[in-house]
Amino acid sequence: MTLLDTERLSEQYRDLDLRSTNGVVAALLEDQARAVTAVRDASDDLSRAVDLAAEFLARGGRLVYVGAGTSGRLACLDAAELPPTFSWPPSRAVALLAGGREAMWEAREGAEDDEEAGVLDLRQVQLSADDVLIAIAASGTTPYALAGLRYAKAVGALTIAFANNPGTPLLTEADVGVCLHSGPEVISGSTRLKAGTAQKIALNTFSSAVMVRLGKVLGNLMVDVRPTNAKLRERAVRLVVTATNASETEARAALEASGFRVAVSVVSLLRSVDTAEAQRLLDAAGGHVRRALT
C-alpha cells in the first residue's frame, strides 16, 4: 500500500519510548521546528492565495472554511479570531467542521468520511461565487473537505486548499493549492503534531496577510481591533497614541467620541475631522485605513 508522507513511519524516532523525558521532549520540539520550514517553502503559493482572496473579499465575499478533525478545529479558531482582531464581521468568517459544532470539543473521526455533509453544510450557508472557500486537511484526501471544495468550484467560488501531502486531490483541484510538506511525524500518523502546527502557522499567515491587504493594519498597528474588555481598551489608547502622536488625553477623547473604534479615531485625529466625517472617509475607502488617510 502506498502511504501518504504524513502516515509514514519516521525512522529517526523509532526508539522514542526508550528515551528519557528530556529526550522525548527534545525530539518533539526538534520535529515541530520543521513546520516553519514547511510553511516557508510554500510562501509563493501562500502569497498568491492572499492576493486572490483579498480581491474577492474586497468585493464583499466571505471566508468559508471547511475541514475535519484537527484541521477543522484550527480553521474554526482562525475564523473565530478575525472579528475581535480586525473587526471582521462574524457573518463573513464561516467555519464548517465535519460532525458539527460538537466535534470541536469531542472527536468524531467518522464524520470526515461524509461527503454528502461537506456539500450540505455549504448549501446551508449559501456558498456563492463571491466567496472564498478554504479547504484544509493534512492528508489532502479527506472526503468531507474534498466534497466541499468540488462543490465550491461548481458554484464559482475561489478555492484555496491547505494540505501536508504533495500531489493530493485537495491541492491539485483547488484554484490555489498550498502544500505544507511536513513529512512523517515523531509519533507515526499523529498529524496533530507538526502537520497541525504547519497548518496553524499557514492559516495565521494567510488570514493576517489578507487583512493587511484589506487595510485593517496601519504600518504594523492593529488599528481595527475590537476593544471589548479593559485590556483591549488600554491597547486601543496605545494604538491611537502611536498612530497619531496624540496625547493620551486626546486619544481617549477621540476613542470615546467614536465608540472606541480605533480606525475611526485614527482617521479623525490625523485628518482633523469629526467622528462622522472620519467614518465617511473610511466607508469611501472600503474600510482601508491608509487610503482613508490619503
CSV table of C-alpha atoms in Angstrom, one decimal:
chain,number,residue,atom,x,y,z
A,1,MET,CA,0.0,0.0,0.0
A,2,THR,CA,1.3,3.5,-0.9
A,3,LEU,CA,1.4,5.6,2.2
A,4,LEU,CA,1.0,9.4,2.3
A,5,ASP,CA,4.1,11.1,3.7
A,6,THR,CA,2.2,12.1,6.9
A,7,GLU,CA,1.4,8.4,7.5
A,8,ARG,CA,4.9,7.1,7.1
A,9,LEU,CA,7.0,5.8,10.0
A,10,SER,CA,9.8,8.2,11.0
A,11,GLU,CA,12.9,6.0,11.3
A,12,GLN,CA,14.6,8.8,13.2
A,13,TYR,CA,12.4,8.3,16.3
A,14,ARG,CA,11.9,4.5,16.4
A,15,ASP,CA,13.4,4.5,20.0
A,16,LEU,CA,11.1,7.3,21.2
A,17,ASP,CA,9.6,5.4,24.2
A,18,LEU,CA,13.1,4.4,25.3
A,19,ARG,CA,14.4,7.9,25.6
A,20,SER,CA,14.5,10.0,28.7
A,21,THR,CA,11.7,12.5,29.3
A,22,ASN,CA,14.1,15.2,28.2
A,23,GLY,CA,14.9,13.2,25.1
A,24,VAL,CA,11.2,12.8,24.2
A,25,VAL,CA,10.6,16.5,24.7
A,26,ALA,CA,13.6,17.3,22.7
A,27,ALA,CA,12.5,15.0,19.8
A,28,LEU,CA,9.0,16.6,19.7
A,29,LEU,CA,10.4,20.1,19.7
A,30,GLU,CA,13.0,19.3,17.1
A,31,ASP,CA,10.4,17.9,14.8
A,32,GLN,CA,7.9,20.8,15.5
A,33,ALA,CA,10.5,23.3,14.2
A,34,ARG,CA,10.3,21.7,10.8
A,35,ALA,CA,6.7,23.0,10.5
A,36,VAL,CA,8.1,26.5,10.0
A,37,THR,CA,10.3,25.3,7.1
A,38,ALA,CA,7.3,23.6,5.5
A,39,VAL,CA,5.3,26.8,5.5
A,40,ARG,CA,8.2,28.9,4.3
A,41,ASP,CA,8.7,26.6,1.4
A,42,ALA,CA,5.1,27.3,0.4
A,43,SER,CA,5.4,31.1,0.6
A,44,ASP,CA,4.8,31.7,-3.1
A,45,ASP,CA,1.6,29.8,-3.2
A,46,LEU,CA,0.5,31.3,0.1
A,47,SER,CA,1.1,34.8,-1.3
A,48,ARG,CA,-0.9,34.1,-4.4
A,49,ALA,CA,-3.7,32.8,-2.2
A,50,VAL,CA,-3.6,36.0,-0.2
A,51,ASP,CA,-3.8,38.3,-3.2
A,52,LEU,CA,-6.7,36.4,-4.8
A,53,ALA,CA,-8.6,36.1,-1.6
A,54,ALA,CA,-8.2,39.9,-0.9
A,55,GLU,CA,-9.7,40.6,-4.3
A,56,PHE,CA,-12.8,38.5,-3.6
A,57,LEU,CA,-13.3,39.9,-0.1
A,58,ALA,CA,-12.9,43.5,-1.3
A,59,ARG,CA,-16.0,42.8,-3.4
A,60,GLY,CA,-18.0,41.7,-0.4
A,61,GLY,CA,-17.3,38.0,-0.3
A,62,ARG,CA,-16.9,35.7,2.7
A,63,LEU,CA,-14.2,33.5,4.0
A,64,VAL,CA,-15.7,30.0,4.4
A,65,TYR,CA,-13.5,27.3,5.9
A,66,VAL,CA,-14.2,23.5,5.6
A,67,GLY,CA,-12.2,20.8,7.5
A,68,ALA,CA,-12.4,17.8,9.8
A,69,GLY,CA,-10.6,16.8,13.0
A,70,THR,CA,-7.5,18.8,14.0
A,71,SER,CA,-7.5,20.7,10.7
A,72,GLY,CA,-11.1,21.7,11.0
A,73,ARG,CA,-10.6,22.9,14.6
A,74,LEU,CA,-7.7,25.0,13.5
A,75,ALA,CA,-9.9,26.5,10.8
A,76,CYS,CA,-12.6,27.3,13.4
A,77,LEU,CA,-10.0,29.0,15.6
A,78,ASP,CA,-8.8,31.1,12.7
A,79,ALA,CA,-12.3,32.2,11.8
A,80,ALA,CA,-13.2,33.0,15.4
A,81,GLU,CA,-10.2,35.3,15.9
A,82,LEU,CA,-10.8,37.5,12.9
A,83,PRO,CA,-13.7,39.6,14.4
A,84,PRO,CA,-12.0,40.7,17.6
A,85,THR,CA,-8.6,41.2,15.9
A,86,PHE,CA,-9.7,43.0,12.8
A,87,SER,CA,-13.4,43.9,13.4
A,88,TRP,CA,-14.1,41.5,10.6
A,89,PRO,CA,-17.9,40.7,10.5
A,90,PRO,CA,-18.6,37.3,12.0
A,91,SER,CA,-21.0,36.6,9.2
A,92,ARG,CA,-18.1,36.9,6.8
A,93,ALA,CA,-15.9,34.3,8.5
A,94,VAL,CA,-17.8,31.0,8.4
A,95,ALA,CA,-16.1,27.8,9.7
A,96,LEU,CA,-17.7,24.4,8.9
A,97,LEU,CA,-16.4,21.4,10.9
A,98,ALA,CA,-17.2,17.8,9.9
A,99,GLY,CA,-19.5,16.5,12.6
A,100,GLY,CA,-20.9,19.9,13.5
A,101,ARG,CA,-20.1,22.3,16.4
A,102,GLU,CA,-20.0,19.4,18.9
A,103,ALA,CA,-16.9,18.0,17.1
A,104,MET,CA,-15.0,21.0,18.3
A,105,TRP,CA,-14.9,19.5,21.8
A,106,GLU,CA,-15.4,15.8,21.2
A,107,ALA,CA,-13.6,14.0,18.4
A,108,ARG,CA,-15.9,12.5,15.7
A,109,GLU,CA,-13.4,10.8,13.5
A,110,GLY,CA,-16.0,9.1,11.3
A,111,ALA,CA,-17.5,12.5,10.2
A,112,GLU,CA,-14.6,13.2,7.9
A,113,ASP,CA,-15.8,10.5,5.5
A,114,ASP,CA,-19.2,12.1,5.0
A,115,GLU,CA,-19.0,13.6,1.5
A,116,GLU,CA,-22.7,14.5,1.5
A,117,ALA,CA,-22.3,16.5,4.6
A,118,GLY,CA,-19.5,18.5,3.0
A,119,VAL,CA,-21.9,19.6,0.3
A,120,LEU,CA,-25.0,20.0,2.5
A,121,ASP,CA,-23.1,22.2,5.0
A,122,LEU,CA,-22.1,24.6,2.2
A,123,ARG,CA,-25.6,24.7,0.8
A,124,GLN,CA,-26.9,25.6,4.2
A,125,VAL,CA,-24.6,28.7,4.4
A,126,GLN,CA,-25.5,29.5,0.8
A,127,LEU,CA,-22.0,29.5,-0.6
A,128,SER,CA,-21.8,31.7,-3.7
A,129,ALA,CA,-19.4,32.7,-6.4
A,130,ASP,CA,-18.4,35.8,-4.4
A,131,ASP,CA,-17.0,33.7,-1.6
A,132,VAL,CA,-13.5,32.3,-0.8
A,133,LEU,CA,-13.5,28.6,0.3
A,134,ILE,CA,-10.6,27.4,2.3
A,135,ALA,CA,-10.4,23.6,2.4
A,136,ILE,CA,-7.9,22.2,4.9
A,137,ALA,CA,-6.8,18.6,5.5
A,138,ALA,CA,-3.4,17.1,6.5
A,139,SER,CA,-3.9,14.1,4.2
A,140,GLY,CA,-5.2,16.1,1.2
A,141,THR,CA,-7.8,13.4,0.6
A,142,THR,CA,-10.4,13.9,3.4
A,143,PRO,CA,-13.8,13.2,1.8
A,144,TYR,CA,-15.7,16.0,3.7
A,145,ALA,CA,-13.2,18.7,2.7
A,146,LEU,CA,-12.7,17.4,-0.8
A,147,ALA,CA,-16.5,17.3,-1.5
A,148,GLY,CA,-16.8,20.8,-0.2
A,149,LEU,CA,-14.0,22.0,-2.4
A,150,ARG,CA,-15.6,20.4,-5.5
A,151,TYR,CA,-19.0,21.9,-4.7
A,152,ALA,CA,-17.3,25.4,-4.3
A,153,LYS,CA,-15.7,25.1,-7.7
A,154,ALA,CA,-19.1,24.2,-9.2
A,155,VAL,CA,-20.7,27.4,-7.8
A,156,GLY,CA,-17.7,29.5,-8.9
A,157,ALA,CA,-16.2,30.4,-5.5
A,158,LEU,CA,-12.5,30.9,-5.2
A,159,THR,CA,-11.0,27.7,-3.8
A,160,ILE,CA,-7.8,27.6,-1.7
A,161,ALA,CA,-6.5,24.4,-0.2
A,162,PHE,CA,-4.0,23.6,2.6
A,163,ALA,CA,-2.7,20.1,2.9
A,164,ASN,CA,0.5,18.4,4.0
A,165,ASN,CA,1.0,15.8,1.3
A,166,PRO,CA,2.1,16.9,-2.2
A,167,GLY,CA,0.1,15.9,-5.3
A,168,THR,CA,-3.1,15.1,-3.4
A,169,PRO,CA,-6.6,15.8,-4.8
A,170,LEU,CA,-7.3,18.7,-2.4
A,171,LEU,CA,-4.2,20.6,-3.7
A,172,THR,CA,-4.4,19.7,-7.4
A,173,GLU,CA,-8.1,20.5,-7.7
A,174,ALA,CA,-8.1,23.9,-5.8
A,175,ASP,CA,-7.5,27.2,-7.6
A,176,VAL,CA,-4.6,27.6,-5.3
A,177,GLY,CA,-3.1,24.6,-3.5
A,178,VAL,CA,-0.7,25.4,-0.6
A,179,CYS,CA,1.4,22.3,0.2
A,180,LEU,CA,2.7,22.3,3.7
A,181,HIS,CA,5.0,19.3,3.2
A,182,SER,CA,5.8,18.4,6.8
A,183,GLY,CA,6.6,14.7,6.3
A,184,PRO,CA,6.4,11.9,8.8
A,185,GLU,CA,5.5,12.6,12.4
A,186,VAL,CA,7.5,11.8,15.6
A,187,ILE,CA,4.5,9.7,16.7
A,188,SER,CA,3.6,7.9,13.5
A,189,GLY,CA,0.5,9.3,11.8
A,190,SER,CA,-0.3,11.9,14.6
A,191,THR,CA,-0.9,14.9,12.4
A,192,ARG,CA,-2.0,17.0,15.4
A,193,LEU,CA,1.8,17.4,15.8
A,194,LYS,CA,3.9,19.2,13.2
A,195,ALA,CA,1.3,18.9,10.4
A,196,GLY,CA,-1.1,20.7,12.6
A,197,THR,CA,1.5,23.3,13.6
A,198,ALA,CA,2.3,24.0,10.0
A,199,GLN,CA,-1.4,24.5,9.3
A,200,LYS,CA,-1.8,26.9,12.2
A,201,ILE,CA,1.2,28.9,11.0
A,202,ALA,CA,-0.2,28.9,7.4
A,203,LEU,CA,-3.7,29.9,8.5
A,204,ASN,CA,-2.4,32.7,10.8
A,205,THR,CA,-0.2,34.0,8.0
A,206,PHE,CA,-2.9,33.8,5.3
A,207,SER,CA,-5.7,35.5,7.2
A,208,SER,CA,-3.4,38.1,8.7
A,209,ALA,CA,-1.9,39.0,5.4
A,210,VAL,CA,-5.3,39.2,3.8
A,211,MET,CA,-6.3,41.7,6.5
A,212,VAL,CA,-3.2,43.7,5.8
A,213,ARG,CA,-4.1,43.8,2.1
A,214,LEU,CA,-7.6,45.0,3.0
A,215,GLY,CA,-6.2,47.9,5.1
A,216,LYS,CA,-7.1,46.6,8.5
A,217,VAL,CA,-3.5,47.3,9.6
A,218,LEU,CA,-1.7,50.7,9.5
A,219,GLY,CA,2.0,50.2,9.4
A,220,ASN,CA,2.1,47.2,11.7
A,221,LEU,CA,-0.6,48.6,14.1
A,222,MET,CA,-3.7,46.6,14.6
A,223,VAL,CA,-6.0,49.6,14.1
A,224,ASP,CA,-9.2,47.7,13.6
A,225,VAL,CA,-9.1,45.8,16.8
A,226,ARG,CA,-12.4,45.5,18.7
A,227,PRO,CA,-11.7,46.7,22.3
A,228,THR,CA,-14.3,44.6,24.2
A,229,ASN,CA,-12.5,44.4,27.6
A,230,ALA,CA,-10.4,46.6,29.8
A,231,LYS,CA,-7.1,45.2,28.5
A,232,LEU,CA,-8.1,45.9,24.9
A,233,ARG,CA,-9.4,49.4,25.7
A,234,GLU,CA,-6.0,50.3,27.1
A,235,ARG,CA,-4.4,48.7,24.0
A,236,ALA,CA,-6.7,50.9,21.8
A,237,VAL,CA,-5.5,54.0,23.6
A,238,ARG,CA,-1.8,53.0,23.0
A,239,LEU,CA,-2.6,52.2,19.3
A,240,VAL,CA,-4.2,55.7,18.8
A,241,VAL,CA,-1.3,57.4,20.5
A,242,THR,CA,1.3,55.5,18.5
A,243,ALA,CA,-0.5,56.0,15.2
A,244,THR,CA,-1.2,59.7,15.6
A,245,ASN,CA,1.3,61.1,18.1
A,246,ALA,CA,-1.6,62.5,20.0
A,247,SER,CA,-1.5,62.7,23.8
A,248,GLU,CA,-3.2,60.0,25.8
A,249,THR,CA,-5.9,62.5,26.8
A,250,GLU,CA,-6.6,63.3,23.1
A,251,ALA,CA,-6.6,59.6,22.2
A,252,ARG,CA,-9.1,58.8,24.9
A,253,ALA,CA,-11.3,61.6,23.9
A,254,ALA,CA,-11.3,60.6,20.2
A,255,LEU,CA,-12.0,57.0,21.2
A,256,GLU,CA,-14.9,57.9,23.4
A,257,ALA,CA,-16.3,60.1,20.6
A,258,SER,CA,-16.1,57.2,18.2
A,259,GLY,CA,-17.4,54.5,20.5
A,260,PHE,CA,-13.9,53.1,20.9
A,261,ARG,CA,-13.4,52.4,17.2
A,262,VAL,CA,-9.7,52.7,16.7
A,263,ALA,CA,-9.6,53.2,13.0
A,264,VAL,CA,-12.2,56.0,13.1
A,265,SER,CA,-10.3,57.7,15.9
A,266,VAL,CA,-7.0,57.5,14.0
A,267,VAL,CA,-8.6,59.0,10.9
A,268,SER,CA,-10.4,61.6,12.9
A,269,LEU,CA,-7.2,62.8,14.6
A,270,LEU,CA,-4.9,62.6,11.5
A,271,ARG,CA,-7.3,64.2,9.2
A,272,SER,CA,-8.6,66.7,11.8
A,273,VAL,CA,-12.2,65.8,11.2
A,274,ASP,CA,-15.0,64.8,13.5
A,275,THR,CA,-16.1,61.2,14.0
A,276,ALA,CA,-18.9,61.3,11.4
A,277,GLU,CA,-16.6,62.6,8.7
A,278,ALA,CA,-13.9,60.0,9.7
A,279,GLN,CA,-16.4,57.2,9.3
A,280,ARG,CA,-17.5,58.6,5.9
A,281,LEU,CA,-13.8,58.7,4.7
A,282,LEU,CA,-13.4,55.1,5.9
A,283,ASP,CA,-16.5,54.0,4.2
A,284,ALA,CA,-15.5,55.7,0.9
A,285,ALA,CA,-12.1,53.9,1.2
A,286,GLY,CA,-13.8,50.5,1.7
A,287,GLY,CA,-12.6,50.4,5.3
A,288,HIS,CA,-8.9,50.7,4.2
A,289,VAL,CA,-7.4,52.9,6.8
A,290,ARG,CA,-4.3,54.2,4.9
A,291,ARG,CA,-6.5,55.1,1.8
A,292,ALA,CA,-8.9,56.9,4.1
A,293,LEU,CA,-5.9,59.0,5.3
A,294,THR,CA,-4.6,59.8,1.9
